[in-house]
Coordinates of C-alpha atoms in Angstrom, one line a residue:
V1 CA -11.2 45.7 -30.3
V2 CA -8.7 46.5 -27.5
S3 CA -11.4 48.1 -25.4
T4 CA -13.7 45.2 -25.9
Q5 CA -11.1 42.7 -24.8
S6 CA -10.2 44.9 -21.9
T7 CA -13.9 45.0 -20.8
G8 CA -14.2 41.3 -21.2
S9 CA -11.1 40.7 -19.2
S10 CA -12.3 42.9 -16.4
G11 CA -15.7 41.2 -16.4
I12 CA -14.0 37.8 -16.0
N13 CA -11.8 39.2 -13.1
A14 CA -14.9 40.7 -11.4
E15 CA -16.7 37.4 -11.7
Y16 CA -13.7 35.5 -10.3
G17 CA -13.4 38.0 -7.4
K18 CA -17.1 37.4 -6.6
Q19 CA -16.7 33.7 -6.6
W20 CA -13.6 33.9 -4.4
Y21 CA -15.5 36.1 -2.0
Q22 CA -18.3 33.7 -1.8
R23 CA -16.1 30.6 -1.3
R24 CA -13.6 32.1 1.1
V25 CA -15.2 35.0 3.0
R26 CA -18.8 34.0 3.2
G27 CA -17.7 30.5 4.2
L28 CA -16.2 31.8 7.4
D29 CA -18.5 31.0 10.3
S30 CA -18.4 32.2 13.9
G31 CA -16.5 29.0 15.0
A32 CA -13.7 29.7 12.6
L33 CA -13.4 33.3 13.7
A34 CA -13.4 32.2 17.3
L35 CA -10.5 29.9 16.7
C36 CA -8.6 32.7 14.9
A37 CA -9.2 35.0 17.8
L38 CA -7.9 32.3 20.2
L39 CA -4.6 32.0 18.4
Y40 CA -4.4 35.8 18.1
F41 CA -4.7 36.4 21.8
W42 CA -2.5 33.4 22.7
Q43 CA 0.5 34.6 20.6
F44 CA 1.2 37.7 22.8
P45 CA 1.9 36.0 26.1
H46 CA 3.8 33.2 24.3
F47 CA 6.1 35.4 22.2
N48 CA 6.4 38.3 24.7
S49 CA 7.6 36.0 27.5
L50 CA 10.0 34.3 25.1
S51 CA 11.4 37.6 23.8
H52 CA 12.0 38.8 27.3
N53 CA 14.6 36.2 28.1
V54 CA 16.4 36.8 24.8
R55 CA 16.2 40.6 24.8
Q56 CA 19.9 40.9 25.1
D57 CA 20.4 39.1 21.9
Y58 CA 17.8 41.3 20.2
C59 CA 19.6 44.3 21.5
R60 CA 23.0 43.2 20.2
A61 CA 21.5 42.4 16.8
G62 CA 19.9 45.9 16.7
Y63 CA 16.3 44.7 16.7
H64 CA 13.9 47.2 18.3
M65 CA 11.6 44.7 20.1
M66 CA 9.1 45.7 22.7
S67 CA 11.0 43.5 25.3
V68 CA 14.0 45.7 24.6
T69 CA 12.5 49.2 24.3
N70 CA 9.7 48.9 26.9
T71 CA 9.8 45.9 29.2
A72 CA 6.7 47.0 31.3
Q73 CA 4.6 47.4 28.2
N74 CA 5.8 44.0 26.9
A75 CA 4.5 42.4 30.1
A76 CA 1.3 44.5 30.1
V77 CA 0.4 43.3 26.6
S78 CA 0.8 39.7 27.7
L79 CA -1.5 40.2 30.7
R80 CA -4.2 42.0 28.6
N81 CA -4.4 39.2 26.1
T82 CA -4.5 36.4 28.6
I83 CA -7.5 38.2 30.3
A84 CA -9.2 38.5 26.9
L85 CA -9.0 34.7 26.5
I86 CA -11.4 34.2 29.5
P87 CA -14.6 35.6 27.9
L88 CA -13.6 34.3 24.5
C89 CA -13.4 30.7 25.7
I90 CA -16.6 31.1 27.6
A91 CA -18.4 32.2 24.5
M92 CA -16.8 29.6 22.1
P93 CA -19.5 26.9 22.7
F94 CA -22.2 29.3 21.4
T95 CA -20.5 29.2 18.0
G96 CA -21.3 25.4 17.8
I97 CA -17.7 24.1 17.8
S98 CA -17.9 22.4 21.3
H99 CA -20.2 21.4 24.1
C100 CA -21.3 24.1 26.6
S101 CA -19.3 22.3 29.3
F102 CA -16.2 23.7 27.6
S103 CA -17.0 27.1 29.0
F104 CA -16.6 25.8 32.6
Y105 CA -13.4 23.7 31.8
S106 CA -11.7 26.7 30.2
I107 CA -12.2 29.0 33.2
P108 CA -9.5 27.5 35.6
I109 CA -7.1 27.1 32.7
N110 CA -7.4 30.7 31.6
I111 CA -7.4 32.0 35.2
Y112 CA -4.1 30.2 35.8
F113 CA -2.7 31.6 32.5
S114 CA -3.7 35.1 33.5
Y115 CA -2.2 34.5 37.0
L116 CA 1.2 33.7 35.4
A117 CA 0.9 36.7 33.2
W118 CA 0.1 38.9 36.2
N119 CA 3.3 37.6 37.9
F120 CA 5.2 38.5 34.8
Y121 CA 3.6 41.9 34.8
K122 CA 4.3 42.6 38.5
S123 CA 7.9 41.4 38.3
P124 CA 9.2 40.9 34.8
N125 CA 12.2 38.7 35.2
K126 CA 13.6 35.4 33.8
N127 CA 11.7 33.2 36.2
T128 CA 8.2 34.7 35.7
A129 CA 8.8 34.9 31.9
R130 CA 9.9 31.3 31.8
E131 CA 6.9 30.1 33.8
L132 CA 4.5 32.0 31.5
F133 CA 6.3 30.7 28.3
R134 CA 6.3 27.1 29.4
F135 CA 2.6 27.1 30.3
S136 CA 1.8 28.8 26.9
L137 CA 3.4 25.7 25.3
V138 CA 0.9 23.3 26.9
Y139 CA -2.0 25.8 26.9
L140 CA -3.1 25.1 23.3
P141 CA -2.9 21.3 23.4
I142 CA -5.0 21.3 26.7
L143 CA -7.6 23.7 25.3
F144 CA -7.9 22.0 21.9
G145 CA -8.2 18.7 23.7
F146 CA -11.1 20.0 25.7
L147 CA -12.6 21.4 22.5
A148 CA -12.4 18.1 20.7
I149 CA -13.9 16.1 23.7
G150 CA -16.7 18.7 23.9
Y151 CA -17.4 18.5 20.2
A152 CA -17.5 14.7 20.3
F153 CA -19.8 14.7 23.2
K154 CA -22.0 17.3 21.5
E155 CA -22.2 15.2 18.4
R156 CA -23.0 12.1 20.3
T157 CA -25.9 13.7 22.2
S158 CA -27.3 15.3 19.1
S159 CA -27.1 12.1 17.1
S160 CA -28.9 10.3 19.9
D161 CA -31.8 12.8 19.7
E162 CA -31.9 12.5 16.0
K163 CA -32.0 8.7 16.2
H164 CA -35.2 8.8 18.2
H165 CA -36.9 11.4 15.9
G166 CA -40.1 9.9 14.6
D167 CA -39.7 6.8 16.8
K168 CA -43.3 6.1 18.0
Q169 CA -42.3 4.0 21.0
Y170 CA -39.8 6.6 22.1
I171 CA -42.4 9.4 21.8
K172 CA -45.0 7.2 23.5
D173 CA -42.7 6.9 26.5
L174 CA -42.3 10.6 26.7
C175 CA -46.0 11.5 26.0
P176 CA -48.3 11.5 29.0
V177 CA -51.1 9.0 28.5
N178 CA -53.8 11.4 29.8
V179 CA -53.1 14.1 27.2
I180 CA -55.9 14.4 24.6
P181 CA -55.1 16.4 21.5
A182 CA -57.4 19.2 20.5
S183 CA -60.1 18.3 18.0
G184 CA -59.0 18.2 14.4
V185 CA -55.3 17.8 15.4
S186 CA -53.4 14.8 14.0
D187 CA -52.3 12.4 16.6
K188 CA -49.7 10.5 14.5
Y189 CA -46.8 12.1 16.6
C190 CA -48.5 11.2 19.9
P191 CA -50.0 7.7 19.4
V192 CA -51.4 7.6 22.9
G193 CA -53.2 10.9 23.2
S194 CA -56.3 10.5 21.1
K195 CA -57.2 7.1 22.5
A196 CA -56.6 8.0 26.1
K197 CA -59.3 9.3 28.4
V198 CA -58.7 11.7 31.3

């Protein structure tokens, strides 16, 4: 009896695990993963520049932070991750979460972000760290704003195309009057073609 109950319980757990995987993991699309990657790369210049200016406090408290143990590496990690944001943001519209124009809008923002990280890498001091940290605060609102605008524009243009789907007058305007469909081909999608003569 004990073994039967144990087997039944494990079967229920396996089924629950399968359902959890299907709902949680399979539901992740490329757009969700791209947003996760965006936050992952953004966090390093944000927190590394912040920790640089408070490294004395970390040191006094006994925390072995990168800004305390290796200042050069702390700045290098910031630079590396800001550069990684450039191709990531260019590729994000291909996941379907924004319009393709977002690729172009994101380039100057990310180049400036990388420029501030480069200054911090070349000369890690309070001023360069503060500039990088302050821009990291406004970076996400600016980028998410462009993402939202791009998504709204993408939805508006796609809904406009869908609205005209099957509209005979709209198709008639697009269809050249001198096109004659091949014999045996239905002309219901091109109401002009079969009646026109070249």
